[in-house]
Amino acid sequence: IQGHISEDRIKGMKCSASLDVLFLLDGSYSIGKGTFERSKHFAVRLCDALDIHPDRVRVGMIQFSSTPHLEFPLDSYLTKQEVKDRIKRIAFRGGSTETGRALKCILRKGFPGGRNSSVPEVLIIISDGKSQGSTLMPAMQVKERHVRVFAVGIKFPRWEELHVLASEPTEQHVLFAGDANDAANGLYSTLTGSVCSATAPGCKVESHPCERRTLETVKELAGNYVCWKGSKQLNAVQASLCPFYRWKRVLIKHPSRCFRTVCSDPCDSQPCQNGGTCVPEGLDKYHCLCPVGYGGDIHCAPKLSLECSVDLLFLVDSSAGVMLEGFLRYKAFLKRFLQAVMGQDSPMNVGVAQYDSDVRIPIEVSQHKNAFSLMKSIDALNFSGGGTLTGRALQYIAQHGFRSTPAFAGVQDDLPRVVVLLTDSKSQDPVAEAANYARDRDLFLIGVGSSFMRAELTQMTGNPKQTIVYSDPQDLFNKIPELQRRICSVDNPEGCQAQSLDLAFVVDASSEVGLENFLRLRDFVRSSCLHFNINRDVTQIALVIYGSKAHTVFTLDTHTSNSAVLQAINQVPFLGDLASAGSALLHIYGDVMTVQKGARPGVNKVVVVLTNGGSMEDAAAPAQQLRDNGILVFVVVIGDAQRDTLLRVAGSPNYLIYISSYEDLQYYQDLIIERICEVVALEPHHSGSSLAFCY
């Protein structure tokens, strides 16, 4: 059948009525085991079009070949999942195709396990139609008993025989299993016209041209060859020409008409705003996949806001190093960021400067009073292309970027001043001295750039926490929430000592990490614990080490003071065998983050996994299990590692941090602790949040 109906839409259409449905499944050798498995899969799909319930649709199944065999009667399984699971377990029997015998069995015994005659009966025959005997009389007698018969062609069917089996009108009762979605829709459409409840709102049954296909064997003349024939004369033969035939399989297409239910799509009205993608759910519901920074409501309203008053200046690299493509990307990022964090009535204390060998401030801070005029000015920015003198640009901005504009006469504007540098090319002049000059004038510097710019940006900002790097051009837009948090952290105190937290460190102690690096990980855990107020009411900490197996060093309720935890960490041994991060996460789920081991209901739970990023393939499923229970997974990687695998463990690029070496680990401790604290502050108090740092 041509055309396609999505699987999600089919599942929204269910024939709901008191109805007995019996499947007659061809299990003969002409079908073969592979096609039989496809027939089972198709029967499962048809069940999605039926509202299976003890009071509504009941389903039974007979497999037929040489003899019919009852797989299960109609009163055995009374939920859809039970029926589908049972169909999947049916074994192929094999034998000749005795369709007529199966129909006679139904005539004699009726629907096995069926209800009384007041409940309509539907027979669904799934076969290639190649029966050994005649099916005309038994099929006619079954239909005379008011049984609705559907004939479903599987493989390359003999359509003429399937038309004999099916009820009238045949075009509504003959289906093709080649397109399971369309055939399930056809079943639903035909039943809706009679026994089922009315068609869903916004839906109607339509006929459309479709195509039946089958393979037929034809005989064709291949040519002639010399042959010898006897003659009337005794002991004589005569040369002659004899025809040579060959048999050929030909795909025959039969034009037909099919019926299906067509519904208006809930996404037709384009309800998702701000670039969101609409995904239909059934017949009348949908959800929006929102860009980063949106999702404040179901229609992708902005969900971020600056929530802080600052004078904000973006310093955009417009040099030949970033090229026109990079500059246009930064303009798009600026617009997306400002749309996501600023409402129409937000104070627009925003300016934009651009630099190459020279510096210009085309949009002064506080020049625009509304978002529309600001966006138009950003659109008008032009690429210049020149040298990359970032140091000179910082010096200039420190002197001229923020001209104090009093809100009222005689009142100085004393808002914090934030400079966000967007660059993707190394500076051709020194940046350290100029950055110090800017910071000495109370400018809060944030650097945004690609991964290879990390060292230079950190030199400029003076703090890894104020350096935001992206892995690829699209990843830049994923950094909008992080930039929003950085801008508003200008006056916020660090740490989360006041937040209740159940925190578990999981440390890779395998041979892949090595003893020297393991000791660095251990020191990292020890110094990290100093950031938390450890007691029964605020933060509880557990520690697990793992190689091929996980070992609990201490549980959440073992130590109730910082000194006791620090002393216990000093005793942690190195294991030195193979690593299995998956078993460690399973161990955390089942044996650490439990009430029996001290976990507190209603308190955020964070898991910090420290490893080199290797042997993580088995960690994705346990990490998903943690997330399914409200647990966030946050991955920080030291060294080279498989990004795809780690993304599956972390669940999102927002929870993935890369560190180039174990020596640099100490410099990222503040950033990592801050991320933990952000999660604790932002996440609602449910059964758990998991934060996995993978090194």
XYZ file of C-alpha atoms in Angstrom:
695
model
C 0.000 0.000 0.000
C 1.448 3.356 -0.927
C 1.400 6.170 1.592
C 2.509 6.126 5.194
C 0.860 6.747 8.538
C 3.195 7.329 11.493
C 3.304 4.742 14.240
C 2.470 7.335 16.914
C -0.705 8.358 15.095
C -1.814 4.690 14.762
C -1.435 4.190 18.499
C -3.795 7.119 19.020
C -6.509 5.325 16.995
C -8.053 2.410 18.869
C -11.202 0.530 17.913
C -13.127 0.580 21.184
C -16.206 -1.688 21.382
C -17.326 -5.109 22.593
C -15.606 -7.201 19.938
C -14.132 -10.724 19.627
C -11.111 -10.756 17.282
C -9.565 -14.085 16.207
C -6.289 -14.171 14.278
C -5.771 -17.053 11.829
C -2.008 -17.150 11.285
C -0.505 -19.082 8.344
C 2.336 -21.241 9.688
C 2.933 -23.386 6.567
C 6.210 -24.110 4.773
C 5.193 -21.855 1.856
C 5.386 -18.942 4.305
C 8.721 -19.960 5.848
C 10.075 -19.118 9.287
C 11.346 -15.622 8.386
C 8.019 -14.481 6.929
C 6.189 -16.135 9.851
C 8.144 -13.914 12.252
C 7.117 -10.889 10.182
C 3.497 -12.088 10.341
C 3.739 -12.186 14.153
C 5.202 -8.679 14.189
C 2.352 -7.503 11.973
C -0.261 -9.111 14.269
C 1.329 -7.238 17.188
C 1.015 -3.989 15.229
C -2.656 -4.668 14.477
C -3.242 -5.021 18.217
C -2.289 -1.332 18.510
C -5.450 -0.493 16.543
C -7.602 -2.425 19.082
C -8.648 -1.292 22.556
C -7.950 -4.650 24.240
C -9.784 -4.917 27.562
C -12.009 -7.582 29.238
C -15.130 -5.461 28.560
C -14.135 -4.326 25.064
C -11.898 -6.024 22.488
C -10.727 -9.582 23.231
C -8.143 -11.364 21.078
C -7.376 -15.046 20.367
C -5.095 -16.779 17.860
C -5.010 -20.016 15.802
C -1.937 -21.051 13.792
C -2.812 -23.195 10.782
C -0.811 -25.335 8.373
C -1.632 -29.040 7.807
C -3.945 -28.822 10.838
C -5.162 -25.828 12.848
C -3.566 -25.348 16.301
C -5.111 -23.128 19.001
C -2.339 -20.850 20.324
C -4.573 -19.077 22.849
C -8.369 -18.562 23.189
C -10.075 -15.185 23.443
C -10.525 -15.343 27.211
C -6.838 -16.069 28.077
C -5.187 -12.631 27.927
C -7.181 -9.533 28.733
C -4.602 -6.719 28.388
C -2.874 -5.507 25.253
C 0.627 -6.130 26.624
C -0.205 -9.711 27.615
C -1.594 -10.442 24.125
C 1.431 -8.898 22.380
C 3.906 -10.767 24.601
C 2.099 -14.068 23.941
C 2.094 -13.527 20.155
C 5.848 -12.908 20.218
C 6.390 -16.320 21.894
C 4.497 -18.359 19.231
C 6.715 -20.947 17.492
C 6.605 -21.732 13.744
C 5.040 -25.169 13.052
C 5.371 -25.762 9.289
C 3.331 -28.060 7.057
C 0.989 -27.721 4.070
C -1.379 -24.739 3.683
C -4.839 -26.101 4.598
C -6.766 -22.819 4.906
C -10.109 -24.533 4.165
C -9.604 -27.032 7.016
C -8.912 -24.154 9.445
C -12.114 -22.382 8.373
C -14.151 -25.612 8.776
C -12.734 -25.956 12.305
C -14.063 -22.474 13.125
C -17.436 -23.404 11.603
C -17.632 -26.481 13.868
C -16.299 -25.053 17.112
C -16.870 -21.295 16.811
C -14.508 -18.686 18.234
C -12.572 -20.438 21.075
C -13.203 -18.637 24.369
C -15.552 -16.166 22.661
C -18.530 -14.454 24.243
C -22.190 -14.876 23.225
C -23.472 -14.220 19.732
C -24.437 -10.616 20.572
C -20.741 -9.650 20.485
C -19.545 -9.022 16.891
C -16.890 -11.437 15.650
C -13.919 -10.474 13.465
C -11.600 -12.998 11.796
C -8.187 -11.726 10.588
C -6.441 -14.212 8.257
C -2.726 -13.509 7.697
C -1.533 -15.653 4.767
C 0.088 -15.664 1.335
C -3.192 -17.118 -0.002
C -1.613 -20.234 -1.504
C -3.979 -22.848 -0.086
C -3.765 -26.556 -0.952
C -7.528 -27.000 -1.280
C -10.535 -24.892 -2.194
C -11.505 -22.174 0.282
C -14.609 -20.892 -1.525
C -17.347 -22.818 0.353
C -15.963 -22.643 3.932
C -15.157 -18.923 3.501
C -18.703 -18.241 2.286
C -20.218 -20.198 5.211
C -18.083 -18.309 7.767
C -19.255 -14.975 6.343
C -22.891 -16.181 6.327
C -22.593 -16.513 10.116
C -22.007 -12.712 10.207
C -18.283 -13.055 10.927
C -16.372 -10.040 9.534
C -13.350 -11.493 7.665
C -10.161 -9.527 6.921
C -7.562 -11.121 4.622
C -4.013 -9.823 5.061
C -1.467 -10.593 2.341
C 2.051 -11.421 3.537
C 5.165 -11.967 1.392
C 4.011 -12.102 -2.306
C 0.352 -13.102 -1.927
C -2.099 -14.769 -4.290
C -4.556 -11.875 -4.206
C -7.418 -13.684 -5.984
C -7.689 -16.215 -3.139
C -7.455 -13.507 -0.482
C -10.384 -11.718 -2.166
C -12.379 -14.984 -1.927
C -11.662 -15.142 1.820
C -12.462 -11.500 2.644
C -15.792 -9.892 3.433
C -17.462 -7.421 1.073
C -16.555 -4.782 0.023
C -13.226 -6.534 -0.517
C -11.196 -3.329 -1.005
C -11.980 -2.484 2.642
C -11.217 -5.974 3.953
C -8.053 -6.958 2.058
C -4.884 -5.519 3.604
C -1.168 -5.775 2.827
C 1.304 -6.439 5.643
C 4.140 -4.762 3.718
C 3.191 -1.418 5.306
C 2.185 -2.258 8.857
C 1.195 1.312 9.771
C -1.086 1.743 6.776
C -2.663 -1.706 7.171
C -3.369 -1.138 10.882
C -4.957 2.170 9.914
C -7.024 0.355 7.262
C -8.290 -2.153 9.830
C -9.237 0.680 12.189
C -10.914 2.625 9.343
C -13.100 -0.316 8.228
C -14.143 -1.272 11.765
C -14.908 2.354 12.653
C -17.587 2.404 9.973
C -19.560 -0.307 11.789
C -18.696 -1.882 15.134
C -16.288 0.638 16.732
C -17.141 3.867 18.456
C -17.148 7.009 16.305
C -14.031 8.283 14.577
C -11.840 10.488 16.752
C -12.557 14.255 16.545
C -10.815 15.894 13.612
C -10.477 12.555 11.759
C -12.238 11.213 8.657
C -12.059 8.050 6.565
C -10.767 8.588 3.030
C -10.155 6.269 0.095
C -6.934 6.589 -1.874
C -5.217 4.771 -4.757
C -2.893 1.996 -3.611
C -1.004 -0.886 -5.165
C -0.967 -4.656 -4.626
C 2.200 -6.510 -5.578
C 2.931 -10.172 -6.129
C 5.440 -12.419 -7.885
C 4.077 -14.670 -10.642
C 5.881 -17.402 -12.583
C 5.430 -17.028 -16.352
C 6.518 -19.290 -19.230
C 8.309 -17.591 -22.126
C 9.813 -18.865 -25.391
C 13.591 -18.598 -25.191
C 14.251 -19.777 -28.773
C 14.664 -22.967 -30.815
C 17.321 -25.638 -30.857
C 18.122 -28.529 -33.228
C 16.495 -31.764 -32.144
C 16.176 -35.241 -33.743
C 12.897 -36.935 -34.435
C 12.080 -40.404 -35.743
C 10.824 -40.786 -39.304
C 8.425 -43.218 -40.999
C 11.341 -44.978 -42.592
C 12.757 -47.815 -40.555
C 16.020 -47.120 -38.648
C 16.097 -43.454 -39.715
C 15.993 -40.138 -37.777
C 15.268 -36.645 -39.004
C 16.746 -33.291 -37.888
C 14.188 -30.678 -36.778
C 13.840 -27.426 -34.706
C 12.287 -27.673 -31.227
C 11.096 -24.706 -29.097
C 13.008 -23.968 -25.857
C 11.048 -22.468 -22.921
C 12.181 -20.954 -19.631
C 10.286 -20.013 -16.488
C 10.658 -16.513 -15.156
C 9.412 -14.777 -11.957
C 7.809 -11.421 -12.680
C 6.706 -8.740 -10.179
C 3.099 -7.925 -11.024
C 1.482 -4.736 -9.732
C -2.303 -4.553 -9.315
C -3.791 -1.032 -8.923
C -6.431 -0.924 -6.174
C -8.114 1.403 -3.696
C -7.477 1.482 0.025
C -9.170 3.182 2.937
C -7.544 4.941 5.814
C -8.353 7.422 8.562
C -6.734 10.834 8.121
C -6.591 13.199 11.099
C -5.647 16.846 11.334
C -2.191 17.093 12.879
C -2.081 19.004 16.202
C 1.148 20.587 14.907
C -0.565 22.045 11.812
C -1.203 25.289 13.690
C 2.572 25.631 14.401
C 2.082 26.212 18.146
C 5.829 26.187 19.045
C 7.469 29.604 19.207
C 11.080 30.802 19.080
C 12.265 28.101 16.699
C 10.781 25.169 18.663
C 9.962 21.914 16.865
C 6.451 20.484 17.297
C 6.184 16.723 17.958
C 2.640 15.226 17.836
C 1.518 12.866 20.609
C -1.507 10.904 19.454
C -4.412 12.699 17.796
C -4.833 15.909 19.741
C -1.724 16.413 21.875
C 1.802 17.568 21.101
C 4.971 18.758 22.781
C 7.609 21.263 21.685
C 11.328 20.570 21.430
C 12.710 23.957 22.430
C 16.093 25.542 21.605
C 18.522 26.086 24.466
C 17.302 28.928 26.665
C 13.612 28.338 25.885
C 10.975 26.091 27.427
C 9.553 28.455 30.031
C 6.158 27.079 28.985
C 4.983 24.339 26.620
C 5.244 26.713 23.630
C 8.966 27.576 24.107
C 8.695 30.901 25.884
C 12.085 32.126 27.188
C 12.868 30.285 30.415
C 16.045 32.152 31.331
C 16.362 35.697 32.547
C 19.390 37.607 33.699
C 17.806 37.895 37.161
C 20.540 40.404 37.883
C 21.210 44.022 36.971
C 24.557 44.551 35.244
C 26.118 46.741 32.598
C 26.925 44.152 29.939
C 29.288 44.651 26.998
C 29.939 41.969 24.375
C 33.399 42.237 22.763
C 33.159 40.368 19.441
C 36.186 39.193 17.427
C 35.764 40.508 13.867
C 39.288 39.668 12.665
C 40.337 37.584 9.672
C 41.060 34.748 12.139
C 37.358 34.054 12.784
C 36.366 34.656 9.144
C 32.971 35.924 8.012
C 31.265 32.629 8.938
C 32.470 32.845 12.551
C 31.444 36.513 12.864
C 27.924 35.771 11.567
C 27.698 32.881 14.039
C 28.571 35.261 16.898
C 25.850 37.687 15.743
C 23.312 34.829 15.732
C 24.506 33.759 19.198
C 24.131 37.319 20.530
C 20.557 37.545 19.264
C 19.612 34.084 20.549
C 21.159 34.824 23.965
C 19.472 38.202 24.377
C 16.086 36.853 23.195
C 16.378 34.018 25.720
C 17.360 36.104 28.762
C 15.666 39.450 28.222
C 11.963 40.185 28.131
C 10.461 43.255 26.456
C 10.458 45.099 29.772
C 13.970 44.081 30.901
C 16.478 46.879 31.536
C 18.556 46.865 28.327
C 21.971 47.703 29.761
C 23.676 45.966 26.845
C 26.353 47.142 24.423
C 28.370 45.505 21.644
C 31.956 46.241 20.603
C 33.872 44.567 17.791
C 37.589 44.419 17.181
C 40.373 43.310 14.844
C 43.475 45.548 14.610
C 41.219 48.349 15.780
C 38.267 48.607 18.223
C 34.798 50.067 17.607
C 31.741 50.326 19.879
C 28.813 50.475 17.417
C 26.266 49.769 20.192
C 26.914 51.702 23.398
C 25.845 50.211 26.745
C 22.279 51.408 27.582
C 21.877 52.952 24.093
C 18.764 50.856 23.364
C 15.671 50.841 25.537
C 13.873 47.891 23.909
C 14.772 44.501 22.483
C 13.531 45.249 18.937
C 15.870 48.184 18.297
C 18.778 46.299 19.886
C 18.228 43.328 17.518
C 18.125 45.657 14.495
C 21.441 47.195 15.522
C 23.034 43.739 15.940
C 21.782 42.800 12.436
C 23.518 45.900 11.059
C 26.990 44.919 12.386
C 29.464 44.292 9.554
C 32.490 41.991 9.380
C 35.768 43.886 9.066
C 38.579 41.313 8.896
C 42.046 42.310 10.067
C 44.618 41.378 12.694
C 43.602 39.823 16.035
C 44.764 42.309 18.697
C 42.753 41.078 21.687
C 45.083 42.718 24.236
C 44.622 46.144 22.648
C 40.849 45.603 22.542
C 40.688 44.806 26.269
C 42.784 47.900 27.085
C 40.472 50.105 25.010
C 37.289 48.658 26.511
C 38.611 49.152 30.049
C 39.074 52.867 29.249
C 36.111 53.632 26.970
C 33.611 50.752 27.137
C 31.486 51.977 30.047
C 30.821 55.712 30.068
C 28.926 56.374 33.278
C 25.412 57.568 32.497
C 23.515 58.784 35.581
C 19.991 57.430 35.898
C 18.995 60.698 37.567
C 20.857 63.962 37.717
C 23.741 63.658 40.163
C 23.241 59.902 40.764
C 26.067 57.681 39.461
C 25.246 54.298 37.935
C 27.175 51.786 40.021
C 26.008 48.465 38.466
C 28.601 45.683 38.083
C 30.368 45.864 34.710
C 30.668 42.623 32.757
C 32.643 42.098 29.527
C 31.942 38.938 27.484
C 34.681 38.240 24.913
C 33.654 36.105 21.910
C 36.708 34.905 19.981
C 37.943 31.924 18.008
C 41.448 33.088 17.037
C 44.654 33.405 19.049
C 45.645 36.941 19.925
C 48.581 38.452 18.026
C 49.480 40.650 20.996
C 49.892 39.882 24.750
C 46.612 39.643 26.683
C 47.700 39.107 30.307
C 48.700 42.683 31.129
C 45.671 44.195 29.383
C 43.354 41.732 31.149
C 44.882 42.628 34.534
C 44.386 46.308 33.687
C 40.704 45.648 32.940
C 40.150 43.573 36.084
C 41.872 46.237 38.221
C 39.160 48.617 37.006
C 36.476 46.244 38.365
C 35.534 44.734 35.025
C 34.269 41.151 35.356
C 35.719 39.275 32.345
C 34.090 36.192 30.792
C 35.729 34.421 27.842
C 33.747 32.381 25.297
C 35.674 30.452 22.627
C 36.381 27.099 21.012
C 38.226 24.389 22.934
C 41.734 25.229 21.712
C 41.318 28.790 23.112
C 40.865 27.551 26.698
C 44.362 28.415 27.975
C 44.407 31.939 26.498
C 40.864 32.696 27.696
C 41.676 31.484 31.213
C 44.810 33.672 31.194
C 42.566 36.599 30.312
C 39.727 35.925 32.783
C 42.077 34.787 35.556
C 39.643 32.007 36.538
C 38.644 28.769 34.727
C 35.093 29.296 36.029
C 34.821 32.418 33.863
C 35.998 30.560 30.743
C 33.319 28.934 28.567
C 34.483 26.700 25.706
C 32.449 24.944 23.037
C 33.400 21.799 21.113
C 31.848 22.593 17.719
C 29.936 25.516 16.141
C 26.492 24.179 17.113
C 27.659 23.560 20.693
C 28.176 27.334 21.070
C 24.387 27.773 21.313
C 24.223 25.132 24.075
C 26.298 27.485 26.257
C 23.526 30.089 26.644
C 22.409 28.893 30.138
C 26.038 28.692 31.344
C 26.782 32.226 30.127
C 23.653 33.487 31.853
C 24.829 31.894 35.137
C 28.356 33.307 34.748
C 27.087 36.856 34.167
C 24.870 36.700 37.237
C 27.562 35.093 39.432
C 29.429 38.435 39.500
C 28.071 39.263 42.969
C 26.934 35.828 44.155
C 28.766 34.112 47.029
C 30.333 30.732 46.196
C 29.654 27.363 47.758
C 26.506 25.527 48.769
C 27.166 24.935 52.447
C 23.579 25.753 53.339
C 21.992 23.270 50.883
C 21.091 19.749 52.013
C 22.964 17.227 49.862
C 23.733 13.498 49.729
C 27.021 13.313 47.811
C 28.851 10.158 46.663
C 32.285 10.133 45.010
C 33.045 7.153 42.743
C 36.787 6.919 42.023
C 38.365 4.859 39.232
C 41.156 2.860 40.907
C 41.951 0.686 37.877
C 45.233 0.050 36.089
C 44.110 2.386 33.266
C 44.335 5.332 35.664
C 47.578 4.199 37.348
C 48.760 4.736 40.926
C 50.149 8.258 40.450
C 46.969 9.612 38.859
C 44.814 7.719 41.380
C 46.564 9.615 44.178
C 45.738 12.887 42.360
C 42.074 11.826 42.174
C 42.154 10.972 45.877
C 43.628 14.395 46.706
C 40.902 16.005 44.576
C 38.166 14.219 46.561
C 39.849 15.203 49.830
C 40.111 18.918 48.970
C 36.603 18.942 47.464
C 35.153 17.789 50.786
C 36.484 20.974 52.404
C 33.841 22.912 50.456
C 30.984 21.178 52.269
C 29.561 21.338 55.767
C 29.471 17.606 56.622
C 26.848 16.555 59.166
C 23.513 14.747 59.323
C 21.506 17.902 58.517
C 23.474 19.462 55.652
C 25.901 17.380 53.528
C 26.508 13.642 53.810
C 29.349 12.100 51.790
C 29.988 8.514 50.629
C 33.057 7.170 48.811
C 33.249 4.216 46.403
C 36.314 3.003 44.490
C 36.112 0.626 41.582
C 38.093 -1.600 39.279
C 36.300 -4.598 37.844
C 34.089 -4.456 40.982
C 32.922 -1.579 43.166
C 33.991 -1.293 46.843
C 32.301 1.023 49.350
C 34.967 2.813 51.428
C 32.344 4.525 53.587
C 28.585 5.105 53.277
C 26.603 8.328 53.580
C 25.911 7.819 57.278
C 29.384 6.581 58.311
C 31.057 9.933 59.083
C 29.411 13.016 60.577
C 32.295 15.528 60.468
C 34.756 16.941 57.946
C 37.764 15.676 59.917
C 36.472 12.086 60.003
C 35.841 12.096 56.229
C 39.289 13.549 55.451
C 41.014 10.977 57.650
C 39.096 8.109 55.982
C 40.000 9.343 52.468
C 43.712 9.149 53.314
C 43.347 5.358 53.783
C 41.782 4.621 50.361
C 43.770 1.843 48.567
C 44.668 1.570 44.851
C 43.126 -1.516 43.187
C 44.976 -1.672 39.853
C 42.756 -4.104 37.905
C 40.372 -3.618 34.957
C 37.672 -0.935 35.112
C 33.882 -1.268 34.939
C 32.165 2.084 35.483
C 28.799 0.449 34.798
C 29.045 -1.907 37.761
C 30.109 1.053 39.925
C 26.991 3.058 38.961
C 24.795 0.009 39.568
C 26.452 -0.337 42.979
C 25.716 3.329 43.740
C 22.078 2.864 42.697
C 21.488 -0.300 44.712
C 23.857 -0.089 47.693
C 24.817 3.549 48.360
C 21.954 5.919 47.536
C 19.509 3.941 49.679
C 17.634 4.803 52.851
C 19.260 1.783 54.539
C 22.704 3.318 53.949
C 21.769 6.784 55.181
C 20.238 8.475 52.118
C 17.662 11.047 53.189
C 14.259 11.270 51.455
C 13.595 14.628 49.833
C 17.285 15.588 49.704
C 19.164 16.122 46.433
C 21.590 13.324 45.647
C 24.771 13.798 43.643
C 27.160 11.132 42.346
C 30.665 12.188 41.264
C 32.425 9.556 39.130
C 36.175 10.153 38.665
C 37.783 8.219 35.800
C 39.850 8.701 32.643
C 36.834 8.164 30.385
C 37.818 4.651 29.314
C 35.705 1.518 29.866
C 32.515 3.610 30.001
C 30.498 1.600 27.440
C 28.614 -0.294 30.163
C 27.841 2.902 32.115
C 25.210 4.425 29.793
C 22.305 2.172 30.867
C 22.913 2.504 34.661
C 23.328 6.274 34.184
C 19.960 6.393 32.415
C 18.465 4.395 35.284
C 19.773 7.065 37.668
C 18.279 9.828 35.507
C 14.962 7.972 35.329
C 14.887 8.272 39.116
C 15.488 12.033 39.003
C 19.266 11.711 39.125
C 21.466 14.023 37.061
C 24.653 12.633 35.520
C 27.518 15.123 35.065
C 30.665 13.926 33.259
C 34.093 15.574 33.523
C 36.784 13.879 31.438
C 40.556 13.981 31.863
C 42.478 13.144 28.698
C 41.143 11.766 25.414
C 37.869 9.845 25.574
C 34.949 8.772 23.371
C 32.623 11.792 23.310
C 29.571 9.858 22.094
C 29.841 7.281 24.878
C 30.346 9.951 27.540
C 27.419 11.976 26.198
C 25.190 8.940 26.702
C 26.446 8.668 30.289
C 26.038 12.408 30.994
C 22.758 12.696 29.087
C 23.524 16.254 27.926
C 26.523 18.333 26.756
C 25.674 20.741 29.591
C 26.910 18.118 32.056
C 30.146 17.276 30.255
C 33.523 18.916 31.129
C 36.852 17.989 29.534
C 40.202 18.495 31.304
C 43.382 17.863 29.347
C 45.529 16.342 32.136
C 45.464 15.141 35.741
C 47.844 17.980 36.645
C 45.140 20.497 35.640
C 42.503 18.847 37.817
C 43.280 21.121 40.792
C 42.531 24.241 38.731
C 39.007 23.048 37.932
C 37.938 22.204 41.451
C 36.147 25.526 42.028
C 34.297 25.179 38.736
C 33.212 21.611 39.506
C 32.067 22.461 43.034
C 30.146 25.405 41.648
C 28.405 23.127 39.125
C 27.368 20.792 41.945
C 26.009 23.734 43.893
C 24.126 25.072 40.854
C 22.477 21.689 40.372
C 21.511 21.512 44.042
C 20.077 25.034 43.890
C 18.193 24.548 40.598
C 16.951 20.956 40.906
C 13.740 20.340 42.865
C 14.053 18.099 45.908
C 13.077 14.660 44.655
C 14.436 11.198 45.254
C 17.816 11.959 43.766
C 20.068 13.958 41.467
C 23.200 12.388 40.118
C 26.262 14.302 39.051
C 28.914 12.054 37.507
C 32.380 13.482 36.853
C 34.321 11.124 34.554
C 38.084 11.472 34.326
